[in-house]
Coordinates of C-alpha atoms and ligand atoms in Angstrom, one line a residue:
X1 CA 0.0 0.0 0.0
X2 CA 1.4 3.6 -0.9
X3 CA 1.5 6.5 1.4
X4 CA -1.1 8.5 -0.7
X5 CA -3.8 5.5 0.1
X6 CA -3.3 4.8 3.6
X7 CA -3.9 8.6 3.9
X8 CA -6.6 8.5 1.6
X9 CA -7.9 5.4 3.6
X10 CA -7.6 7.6 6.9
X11 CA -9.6 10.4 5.2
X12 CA -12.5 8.1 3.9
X13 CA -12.6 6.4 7.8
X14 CA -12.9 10.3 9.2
X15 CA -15.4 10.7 6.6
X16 CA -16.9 7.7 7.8
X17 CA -17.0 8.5 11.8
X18 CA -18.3 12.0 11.6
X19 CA -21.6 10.9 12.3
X20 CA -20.2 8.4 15.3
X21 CA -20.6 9.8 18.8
X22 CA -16.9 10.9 19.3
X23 CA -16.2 7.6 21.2
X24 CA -15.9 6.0 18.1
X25 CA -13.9 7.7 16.0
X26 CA -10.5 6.2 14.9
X27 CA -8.1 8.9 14.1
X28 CA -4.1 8.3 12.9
X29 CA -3.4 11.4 14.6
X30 CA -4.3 11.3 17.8
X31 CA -3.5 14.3 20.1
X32 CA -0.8 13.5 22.9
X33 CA 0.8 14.6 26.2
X34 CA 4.5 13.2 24.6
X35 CA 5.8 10.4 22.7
X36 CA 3.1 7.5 22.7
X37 CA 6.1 4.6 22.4
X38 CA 7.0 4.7 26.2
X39 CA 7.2 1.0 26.2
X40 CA 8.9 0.1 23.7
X41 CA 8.4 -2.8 20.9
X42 CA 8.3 -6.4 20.8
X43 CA 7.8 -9.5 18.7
X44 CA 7.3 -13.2 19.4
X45 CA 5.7 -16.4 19.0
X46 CA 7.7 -16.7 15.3
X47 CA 6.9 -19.0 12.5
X48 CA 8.5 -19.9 9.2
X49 CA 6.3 -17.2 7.7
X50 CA 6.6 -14.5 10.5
X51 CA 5.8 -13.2 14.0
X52 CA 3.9 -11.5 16.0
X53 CA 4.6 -7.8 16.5
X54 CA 3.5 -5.9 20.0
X55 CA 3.5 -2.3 20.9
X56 CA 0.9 -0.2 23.2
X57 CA 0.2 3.5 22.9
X58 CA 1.2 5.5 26.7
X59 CA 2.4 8.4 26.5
X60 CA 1.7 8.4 30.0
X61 CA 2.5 5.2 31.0
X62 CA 1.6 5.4 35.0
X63 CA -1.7 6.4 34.0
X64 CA -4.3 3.3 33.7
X65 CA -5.4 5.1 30.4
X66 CA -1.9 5.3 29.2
X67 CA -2.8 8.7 28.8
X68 CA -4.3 8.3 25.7
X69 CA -8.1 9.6 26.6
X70 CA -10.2 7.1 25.3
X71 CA -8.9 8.0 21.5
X72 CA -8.9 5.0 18.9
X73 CA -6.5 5.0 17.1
X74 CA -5.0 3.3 13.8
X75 CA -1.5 2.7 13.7
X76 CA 0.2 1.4 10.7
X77 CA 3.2 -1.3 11.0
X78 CA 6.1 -2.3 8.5
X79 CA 8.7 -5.5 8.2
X80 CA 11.7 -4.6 6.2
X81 CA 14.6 -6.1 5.4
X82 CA 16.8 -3.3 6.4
X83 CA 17.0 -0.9 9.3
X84 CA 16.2 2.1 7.6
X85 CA 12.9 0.9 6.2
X86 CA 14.2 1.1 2.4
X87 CA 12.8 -2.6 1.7
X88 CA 10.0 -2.6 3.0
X89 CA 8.1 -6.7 2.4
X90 CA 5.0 -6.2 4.4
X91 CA 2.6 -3.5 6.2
X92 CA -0.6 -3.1 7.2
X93 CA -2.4 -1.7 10.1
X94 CA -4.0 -1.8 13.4
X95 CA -6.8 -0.5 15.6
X96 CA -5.6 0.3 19.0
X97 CA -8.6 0.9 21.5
X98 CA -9.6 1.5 25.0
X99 CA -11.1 -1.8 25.7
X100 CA -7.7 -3.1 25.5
X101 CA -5.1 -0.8 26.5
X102 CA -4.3 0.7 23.7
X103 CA -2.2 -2.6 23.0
X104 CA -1.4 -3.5 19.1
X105 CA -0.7 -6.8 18.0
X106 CA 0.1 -7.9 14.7
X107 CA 0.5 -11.9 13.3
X108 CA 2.7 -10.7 10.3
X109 CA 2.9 -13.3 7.8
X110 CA 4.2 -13.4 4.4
X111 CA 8.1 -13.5 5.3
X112 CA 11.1 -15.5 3.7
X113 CA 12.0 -18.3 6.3
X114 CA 15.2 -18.2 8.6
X115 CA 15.7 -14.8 8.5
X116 CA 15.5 -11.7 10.1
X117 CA 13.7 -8.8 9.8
X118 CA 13.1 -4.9 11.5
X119 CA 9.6 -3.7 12.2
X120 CA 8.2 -0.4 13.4
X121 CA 4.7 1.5 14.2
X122 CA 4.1 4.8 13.2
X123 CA 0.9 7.2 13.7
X124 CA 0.8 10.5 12.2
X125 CA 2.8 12.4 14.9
X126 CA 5.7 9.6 14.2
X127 CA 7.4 6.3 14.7
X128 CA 8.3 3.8 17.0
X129 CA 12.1 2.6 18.0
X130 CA 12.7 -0.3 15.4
X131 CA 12.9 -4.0 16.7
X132 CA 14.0 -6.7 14.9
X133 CA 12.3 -10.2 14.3
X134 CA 13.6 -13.3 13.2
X135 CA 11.7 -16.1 11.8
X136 CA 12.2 -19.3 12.2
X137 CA 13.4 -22.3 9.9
X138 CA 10.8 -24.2 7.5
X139 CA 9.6 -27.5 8.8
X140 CA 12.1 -30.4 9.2
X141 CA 15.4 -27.6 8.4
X142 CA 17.9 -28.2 10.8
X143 CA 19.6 -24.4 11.3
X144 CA 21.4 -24.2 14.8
X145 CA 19.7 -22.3 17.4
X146 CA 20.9 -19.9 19.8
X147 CA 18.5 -18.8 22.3
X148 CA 18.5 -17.5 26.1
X149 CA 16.0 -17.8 28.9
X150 CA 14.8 -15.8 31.8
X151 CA 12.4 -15.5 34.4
X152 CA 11.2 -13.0 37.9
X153 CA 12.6 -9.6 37.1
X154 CA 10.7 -7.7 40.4
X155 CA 11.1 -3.9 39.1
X156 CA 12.0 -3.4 43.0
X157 CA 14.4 -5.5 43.9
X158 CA 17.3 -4.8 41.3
X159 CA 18.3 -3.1 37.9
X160 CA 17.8 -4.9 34.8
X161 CA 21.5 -5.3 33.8
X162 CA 21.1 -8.9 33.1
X163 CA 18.5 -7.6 30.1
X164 CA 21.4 -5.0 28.8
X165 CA 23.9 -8.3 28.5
X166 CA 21.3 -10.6 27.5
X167 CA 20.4 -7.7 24.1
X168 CA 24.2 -7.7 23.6
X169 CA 24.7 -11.4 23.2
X170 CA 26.5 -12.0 20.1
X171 CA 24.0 -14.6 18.8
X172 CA 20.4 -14.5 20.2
X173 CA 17.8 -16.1 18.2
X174 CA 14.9 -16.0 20.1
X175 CA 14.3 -15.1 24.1
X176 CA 12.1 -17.3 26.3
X177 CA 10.5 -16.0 29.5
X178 CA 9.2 -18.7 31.8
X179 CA 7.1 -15.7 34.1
X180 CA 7.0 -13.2 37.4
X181 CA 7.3 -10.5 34.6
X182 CA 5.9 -8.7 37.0
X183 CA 5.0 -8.6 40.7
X184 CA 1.6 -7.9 42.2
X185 CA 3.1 -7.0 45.4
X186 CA 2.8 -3.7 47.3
X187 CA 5.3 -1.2 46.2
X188 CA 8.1 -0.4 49.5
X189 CA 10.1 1.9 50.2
X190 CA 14.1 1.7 50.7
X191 CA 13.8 -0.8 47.9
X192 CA 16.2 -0.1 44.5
X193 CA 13.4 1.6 43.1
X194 CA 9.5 2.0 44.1
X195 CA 6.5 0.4 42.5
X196 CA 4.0 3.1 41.8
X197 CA 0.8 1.5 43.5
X198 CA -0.1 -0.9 46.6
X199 CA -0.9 -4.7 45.9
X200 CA -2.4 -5.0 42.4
X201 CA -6.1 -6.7 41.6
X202 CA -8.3 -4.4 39.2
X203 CA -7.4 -4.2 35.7
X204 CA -6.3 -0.7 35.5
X205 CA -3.8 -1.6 38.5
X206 CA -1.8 -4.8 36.5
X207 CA -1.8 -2.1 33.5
X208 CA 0.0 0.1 35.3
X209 CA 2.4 -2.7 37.1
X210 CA 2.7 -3.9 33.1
X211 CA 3.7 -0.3 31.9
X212 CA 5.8 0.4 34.8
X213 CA 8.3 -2.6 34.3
X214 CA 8.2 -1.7 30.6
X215 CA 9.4 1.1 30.9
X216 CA 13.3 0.1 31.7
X217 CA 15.1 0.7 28.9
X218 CA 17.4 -2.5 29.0
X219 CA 14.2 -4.8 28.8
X220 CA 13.1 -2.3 25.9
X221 CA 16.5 -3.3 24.5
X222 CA 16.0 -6.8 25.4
X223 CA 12.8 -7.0 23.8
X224 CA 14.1 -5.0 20.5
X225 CA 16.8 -7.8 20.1
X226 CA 14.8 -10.7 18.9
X227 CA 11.3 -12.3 19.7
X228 CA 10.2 -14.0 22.7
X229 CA 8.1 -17.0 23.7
X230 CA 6.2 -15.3 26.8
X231 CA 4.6 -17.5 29.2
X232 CA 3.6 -16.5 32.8
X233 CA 3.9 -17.6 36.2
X234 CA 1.9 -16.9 40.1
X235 CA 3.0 -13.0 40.6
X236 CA 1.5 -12.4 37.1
X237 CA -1.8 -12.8 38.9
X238 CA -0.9 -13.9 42.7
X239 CA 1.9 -15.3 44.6
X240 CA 1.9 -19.2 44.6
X241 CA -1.8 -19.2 43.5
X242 CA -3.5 -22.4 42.5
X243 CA -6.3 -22.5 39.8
X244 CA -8.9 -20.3 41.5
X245 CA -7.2 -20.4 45.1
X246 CA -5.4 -17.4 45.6
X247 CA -2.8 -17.0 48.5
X248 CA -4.9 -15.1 50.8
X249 CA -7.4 -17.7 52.1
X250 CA -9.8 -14.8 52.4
X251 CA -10.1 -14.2 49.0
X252 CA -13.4 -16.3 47.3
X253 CA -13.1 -18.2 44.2
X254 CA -15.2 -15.8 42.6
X255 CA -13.2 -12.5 43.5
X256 CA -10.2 -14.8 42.2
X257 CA -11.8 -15.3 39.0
X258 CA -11.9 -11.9 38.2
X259 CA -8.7 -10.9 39.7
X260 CA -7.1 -13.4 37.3
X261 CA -9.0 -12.2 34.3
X262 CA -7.6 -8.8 35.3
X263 CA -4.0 -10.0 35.4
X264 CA -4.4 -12.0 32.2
X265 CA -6.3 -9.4 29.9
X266 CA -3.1 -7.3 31.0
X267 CA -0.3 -10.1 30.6
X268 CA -2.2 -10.5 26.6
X269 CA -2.1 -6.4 26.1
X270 CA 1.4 -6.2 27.0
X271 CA 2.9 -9.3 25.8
X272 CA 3.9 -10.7 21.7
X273 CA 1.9 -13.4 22.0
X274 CA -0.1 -15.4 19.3
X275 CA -2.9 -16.3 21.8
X276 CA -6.7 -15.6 20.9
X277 CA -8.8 -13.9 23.0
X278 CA -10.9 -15.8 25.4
X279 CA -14.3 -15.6 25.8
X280 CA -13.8 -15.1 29.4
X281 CA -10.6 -12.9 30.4
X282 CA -10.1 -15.6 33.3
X283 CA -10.1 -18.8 31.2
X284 CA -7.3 -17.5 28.8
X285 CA -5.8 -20.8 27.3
X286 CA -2.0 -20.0 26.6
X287 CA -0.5 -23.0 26.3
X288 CA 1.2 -23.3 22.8
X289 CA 3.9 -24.3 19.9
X290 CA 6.7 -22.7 18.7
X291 CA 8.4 -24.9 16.0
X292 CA 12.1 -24.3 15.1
X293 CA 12.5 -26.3 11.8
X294 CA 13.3 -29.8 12.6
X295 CA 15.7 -28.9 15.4
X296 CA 13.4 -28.0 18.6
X297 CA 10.1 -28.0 19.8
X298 CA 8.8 -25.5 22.4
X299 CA 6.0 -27.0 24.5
X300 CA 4.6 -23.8 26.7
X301 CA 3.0 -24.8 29.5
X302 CA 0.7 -23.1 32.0
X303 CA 1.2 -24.8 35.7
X304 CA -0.6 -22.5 37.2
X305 CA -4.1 -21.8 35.5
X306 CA -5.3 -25.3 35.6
X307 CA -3.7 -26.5 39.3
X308 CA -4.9 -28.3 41.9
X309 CA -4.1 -26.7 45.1
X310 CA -1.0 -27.3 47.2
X311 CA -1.1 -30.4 49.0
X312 CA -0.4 -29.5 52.7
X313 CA 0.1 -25.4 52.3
X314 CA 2.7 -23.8 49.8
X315 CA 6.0 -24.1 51.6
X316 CA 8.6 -26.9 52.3
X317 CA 7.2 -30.1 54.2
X318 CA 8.0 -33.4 55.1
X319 CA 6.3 -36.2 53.1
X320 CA 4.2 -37.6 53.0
X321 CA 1.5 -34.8 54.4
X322 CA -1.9 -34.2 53.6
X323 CA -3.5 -35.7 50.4
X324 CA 0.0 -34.9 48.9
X325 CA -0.1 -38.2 47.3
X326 CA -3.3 -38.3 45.1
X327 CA -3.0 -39.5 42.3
X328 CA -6.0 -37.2 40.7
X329 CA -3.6 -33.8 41.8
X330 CA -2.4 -32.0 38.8
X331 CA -0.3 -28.9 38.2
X332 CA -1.3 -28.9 34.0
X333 CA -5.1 -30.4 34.3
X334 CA -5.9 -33.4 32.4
X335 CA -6.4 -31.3 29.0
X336 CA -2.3 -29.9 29.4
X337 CA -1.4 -33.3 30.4
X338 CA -2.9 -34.7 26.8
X339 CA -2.0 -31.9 24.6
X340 CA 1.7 -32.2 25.5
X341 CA 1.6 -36.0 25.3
X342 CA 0.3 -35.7 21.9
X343 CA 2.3 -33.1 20.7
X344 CA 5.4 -34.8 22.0
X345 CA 4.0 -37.9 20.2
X346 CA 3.2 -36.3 17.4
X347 CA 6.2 -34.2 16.6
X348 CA 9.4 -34.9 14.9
X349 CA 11.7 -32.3 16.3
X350 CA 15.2 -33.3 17.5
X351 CA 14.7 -31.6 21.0
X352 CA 11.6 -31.5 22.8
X353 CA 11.7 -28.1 25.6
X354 CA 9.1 -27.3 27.5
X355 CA 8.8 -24.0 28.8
X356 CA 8.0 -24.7 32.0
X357 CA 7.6 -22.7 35.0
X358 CA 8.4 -24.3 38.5
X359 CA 11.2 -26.9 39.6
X360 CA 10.3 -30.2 38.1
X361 CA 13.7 -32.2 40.0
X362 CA 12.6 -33.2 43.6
X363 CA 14.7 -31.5 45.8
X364 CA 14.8 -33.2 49.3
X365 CA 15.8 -29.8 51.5
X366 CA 16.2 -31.4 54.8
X367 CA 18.2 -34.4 54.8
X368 CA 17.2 -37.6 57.0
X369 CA 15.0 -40.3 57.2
X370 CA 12.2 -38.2 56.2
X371 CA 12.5 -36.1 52.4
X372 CA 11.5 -32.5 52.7
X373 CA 9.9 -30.8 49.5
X374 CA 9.0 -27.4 48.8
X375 CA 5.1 -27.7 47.9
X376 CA 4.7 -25.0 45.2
X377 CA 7.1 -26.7 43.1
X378 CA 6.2 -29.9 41.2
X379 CA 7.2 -31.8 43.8
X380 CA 4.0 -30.9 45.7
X381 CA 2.5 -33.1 43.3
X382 CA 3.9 -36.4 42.9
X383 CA 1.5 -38.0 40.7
X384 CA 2.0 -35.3 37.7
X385 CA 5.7 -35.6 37.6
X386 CA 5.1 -40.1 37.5
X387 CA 2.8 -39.0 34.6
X388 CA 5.0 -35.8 32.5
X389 CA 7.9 -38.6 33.3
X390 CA 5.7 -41.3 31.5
X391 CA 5.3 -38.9 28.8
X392 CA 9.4 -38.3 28.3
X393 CA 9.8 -42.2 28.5
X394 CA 7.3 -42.9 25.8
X395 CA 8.2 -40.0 23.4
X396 CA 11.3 -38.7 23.8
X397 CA 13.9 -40.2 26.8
X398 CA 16.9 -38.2 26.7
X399 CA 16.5 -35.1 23.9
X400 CA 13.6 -33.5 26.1
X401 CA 14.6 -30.2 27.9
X402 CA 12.9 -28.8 31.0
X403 CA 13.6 -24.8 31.1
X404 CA 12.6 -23.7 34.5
X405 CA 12.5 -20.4 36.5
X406 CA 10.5 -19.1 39.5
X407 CA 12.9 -20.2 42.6
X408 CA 15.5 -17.1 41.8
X409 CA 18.7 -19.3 41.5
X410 CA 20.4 -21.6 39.5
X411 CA 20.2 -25.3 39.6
X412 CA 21.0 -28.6 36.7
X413 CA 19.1 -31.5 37.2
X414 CA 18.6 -34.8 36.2
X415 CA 15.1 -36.3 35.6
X416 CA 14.8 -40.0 36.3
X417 CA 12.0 -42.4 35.0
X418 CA 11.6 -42.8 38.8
X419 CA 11.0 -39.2 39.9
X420 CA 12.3 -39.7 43.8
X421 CA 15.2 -42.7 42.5
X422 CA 17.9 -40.4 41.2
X423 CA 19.8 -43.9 40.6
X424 CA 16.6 -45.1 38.2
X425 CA 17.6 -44.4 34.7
X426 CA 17.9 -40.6 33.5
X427 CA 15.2 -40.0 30.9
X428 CA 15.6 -35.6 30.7
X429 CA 17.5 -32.7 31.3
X430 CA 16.3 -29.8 33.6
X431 CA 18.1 -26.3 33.5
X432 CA 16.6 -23.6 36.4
X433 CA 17.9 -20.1 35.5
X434 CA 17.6 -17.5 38.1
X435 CA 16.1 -14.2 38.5
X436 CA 16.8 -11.4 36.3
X437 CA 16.5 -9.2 39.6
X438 CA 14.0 -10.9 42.0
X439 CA 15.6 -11.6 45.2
X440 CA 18.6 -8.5 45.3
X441 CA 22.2 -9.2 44.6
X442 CA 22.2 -12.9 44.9
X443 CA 25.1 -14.9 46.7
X444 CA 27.0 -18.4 44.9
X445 CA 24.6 -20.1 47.2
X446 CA 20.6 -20.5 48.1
X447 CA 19.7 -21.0 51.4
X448 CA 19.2 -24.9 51.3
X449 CA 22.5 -25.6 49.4
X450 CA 24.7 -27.6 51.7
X451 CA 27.2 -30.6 51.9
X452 CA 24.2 -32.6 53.3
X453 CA 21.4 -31.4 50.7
X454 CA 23.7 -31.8 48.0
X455 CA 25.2 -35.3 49.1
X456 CA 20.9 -36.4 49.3
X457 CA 20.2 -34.7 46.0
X458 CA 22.6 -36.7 43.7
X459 CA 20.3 -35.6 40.4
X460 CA 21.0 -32.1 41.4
X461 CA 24.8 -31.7 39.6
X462 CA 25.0 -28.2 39.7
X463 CA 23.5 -25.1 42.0
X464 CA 24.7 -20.8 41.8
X465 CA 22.6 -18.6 43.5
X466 CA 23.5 -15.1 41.7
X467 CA 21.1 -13.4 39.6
X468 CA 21.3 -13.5 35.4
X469 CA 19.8 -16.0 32.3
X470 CA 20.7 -18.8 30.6
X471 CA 22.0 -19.1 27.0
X472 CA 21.4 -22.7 24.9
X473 CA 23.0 -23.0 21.9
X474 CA 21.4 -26.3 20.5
X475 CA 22.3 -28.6 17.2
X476 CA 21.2 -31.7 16.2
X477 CA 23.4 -33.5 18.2
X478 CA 24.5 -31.6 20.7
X479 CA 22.9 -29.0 23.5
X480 CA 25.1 -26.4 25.3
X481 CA 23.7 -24.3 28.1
X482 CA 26.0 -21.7 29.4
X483 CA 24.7 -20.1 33.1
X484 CA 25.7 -16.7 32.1
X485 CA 25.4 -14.4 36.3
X486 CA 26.2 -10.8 37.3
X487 CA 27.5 -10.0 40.2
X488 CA 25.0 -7.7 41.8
X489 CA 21.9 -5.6 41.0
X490 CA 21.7 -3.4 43.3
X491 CA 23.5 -1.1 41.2
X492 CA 23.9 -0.8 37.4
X493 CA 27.0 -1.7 35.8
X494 CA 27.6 -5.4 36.5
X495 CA 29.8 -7.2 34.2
X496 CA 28.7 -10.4 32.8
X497 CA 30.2 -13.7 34.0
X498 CA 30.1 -17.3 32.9
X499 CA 29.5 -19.3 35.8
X500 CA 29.3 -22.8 34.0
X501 CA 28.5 -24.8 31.4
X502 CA 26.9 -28.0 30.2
X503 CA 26.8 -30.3 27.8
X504 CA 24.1 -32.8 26.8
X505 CA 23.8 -35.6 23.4
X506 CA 20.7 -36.0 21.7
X507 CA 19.6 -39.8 23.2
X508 CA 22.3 -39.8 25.3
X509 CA 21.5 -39.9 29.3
X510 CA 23.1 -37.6 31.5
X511 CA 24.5 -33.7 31.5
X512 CA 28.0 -33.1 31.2
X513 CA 30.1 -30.1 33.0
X514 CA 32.0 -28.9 30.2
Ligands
FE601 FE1 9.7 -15.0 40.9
CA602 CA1 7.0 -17.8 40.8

């Protein structure tokens, strides 16, 4: 489409919504307090064909409107091939409204294969930064990929350095984000810097939590670099909640279900995602694939939404406790539990990862007669690690991936057919990356890391406490994960360290220290 018709177009649909009460009138120009592309730019969720693009309109981004006044607006979008928008291969355009957020998603399609691209929006009064997209290999094409993971960057409790690196890698295909994007938790003072509001639960509150993280610049940068596979966590709603249980016992399952459609509406308007709309904000079904050729499959779970509640409360106990052992308990529900076991059937990838979001490994935390588990994890439910293990056995023993976050710190695991036999066979690979931020500077230690956890924890080979991300550089036959940790966050300016890597073969058992 030229210039001269999209303003043409603009013209016909003012034309059009003269006789619309004002509400409805879409303008390309609207009128703004400052620049409306406070938060940046993303993409995500790629394909062979393309990606999904993401921006939202704030030019005042602490305000639940954004500051945009109830103005719809079109925006127009373009892919090019080059930075400076010469080659230009697809556009189009996109209605950004009130209802939700002012929030512009595009599923750009249309795009060469393996390759990257730069995108922007752009209203009348201007553009926005560029970010670049990458899409990914055809079916069954075996290009390397080099990706990095990340989870819990609490806007409080430390400076986004690890996002600065993380944009600065020298390879970075895509970005994975296993969730606490953000925190619902009451802004305090004395912190590194403040949240702007107390506990979150209305819509217009997670908006504001949502623009305030977005609007560091090193997670802009982060975001800019390549696209994401976004899935979420508790804080995204609630800490540690559980299907319609919240963590305040107070709370009804009614007043839960619309606190969580108010967290997810806003995790969907601020996130990259190629996820429909749900009928019901509260239901909103994110579990998806992202195919790269015939190298890796990402499975992205939800082990929150669908959850049976913790067994005997949502901190470490001694088992058994409680109905801890039922076999009906479930962190995915029984639809999760079949998709992935079909779509690890069904697929042909080399690696199968799941994007998962607690600590799969059993992690007995009080050595003795007696193991200790920490119940939000899933070793709080027994029963669904015997069945996701069933799953690796049948489909995929020794090239699936576990990528987890949520317990701020560092840990590689083994996962045995057997989940509490670490001397049953290995069947899987589990990397835990730490916090971006959550939790302050970190230390090369978490609390129940000792010489007697770690001599009852054999399938635990490796554990760092300090905050950062993980890169995986994966081939056909052989994954490397590198832990890459800075030193503190409590100030900006941390170098970037290697703290170890790994090693693992495709149908080979076992994770090498390399
Ligand atoms: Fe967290
Ligand atoms: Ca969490």
């Amino acid at each position: 489409m030229e210039r001269r018709d999209f303003l043409s177009d603009v013209a016909m649909y003012s034309a059009l919504c003269t006789g619309l009460p004002n509400a409805w009138r879409v303008t390309a120009r609207p009128s703004l307090a400052g620049d409306p592309f406070t938060l940046g730019v993303a993409s995500g969720d790629p394909t062979p064909t393309g990606a999904m693009i993401w921006t939202r309109l704030a030019p005042e981004p602490l305000d639940p409107d954004g500051g945009m006044g109830g103005q719809r607006t079109n925006v127009a979008w373009e892919v090019a091939e080059d930075e400076q928008f010469a080659r230009i291969v697809q556009k189009g355009r996109a209605t950004s409204v009130p209802e939700l957020g002012y929030s512009v998603h595009a599923d750009v399609s249309g795009l060469a294969s393996d390759r990257w691209y730069f995108y922007r929006f752009t209203l009348q009064n201007g553009s926005s930064p560029v970010g670049r997209l990458r899409t990914a290999p055809a079916a069954g094409v075996m290009t390397p990929l080099v990706f990095g993971f990340v989870s819990c960057n609490h806007y409080e409790q430390g400076y986004y350095t690890a996002f600065d690196h993380l944009a600065r890698e020298g390879q970075l295909d895509l970005v994975t984000h296993l969730g606490d994007y953000i925190y619902e938790t009451t802004g305090v003072d004395g912190r590194t810097r403040k949240y702007a509001s107390s506990e979150v639960r209305t819509l217009d509150d997670y908006r504001v939590r949502y623009a305030q993280t977005k609007t560091d610049p090193m997670l802009q940068a982060a975001h800019a670099r390549a696209p994401w596979v976004v899935t979420w966590d508790d804080h995204e709603v609630d800490n540690n909640y559980a299907g319609l249980i919240g963590e305040n016992e107070m709370e009804s399952e009614d007043q839960m279900r619309v606190r969580r459609a108010a967290g997810y509406q806003a995790w969907w308007e601020h996130q990259p995602v190629r996820v429909p709309r749900a009928r019901n904000w509260s239901d909103l079904n994110i579990t998806r694939r992202v195919e790269w050729g015939g190298l890796a499959a990402f499975h992205v779970l939800d082990t929150r939404q669908y959850r049976s509640d913790q067994p005997c409360g949502d901190r470490g106990q001694p088992v058994p406790c409680g109905d801890w052992g039922d076999p009906t308990h479930t962190l995915m529900g029984a639809q999760q539990e079949k998709w992935l076991d079909d779509g690890m059937a069904a697929s042909r990838a080399r690696w199968q990862v799941l994007a998962n979001q607690v600590r799969i490994m059993p992690f007995d935390d009080n050595p003795g007669p007696v193991a200790q588990y920490y119940m939000d994890s899933w070793a709080g439910y027994p029963a669904a690690i015997d069945r996701l293990m069933k799953t690796i056995g049948r489909h995929a023993p020794n090239r699936t991936v576990a990528l987890t976050g949520d317990i701020h710190s560092n840990w590689v695991n083994t996962l045995h057919t057997r989940y509490d036999r670490p001397d049953a066979p290995t069947i899987a690979a589990e990397f835990v990356g730490t916090s971006i931020s959550s939790g302050g500077d970190g230390a090369d230690a978490f609390g129940s890391w000792n010489d007697g956890t770690r001599a009852a924890n054999p399938q635990c080979i490796w554990h760092n406490g300090r905050r950062g991300y993980v890169m995986c550089s994966v081939g056909a036959e052989e994954w490397a994960t590198s832990y890459r940790t800075v030193p503190y966050v409590s100030k900006v300016g941390a170098p970037i360290e290697t703290a170890a890597r790994f090693s693992i073969r495709n149908g080979k058992p076992g994770i090498e220290r390399t």
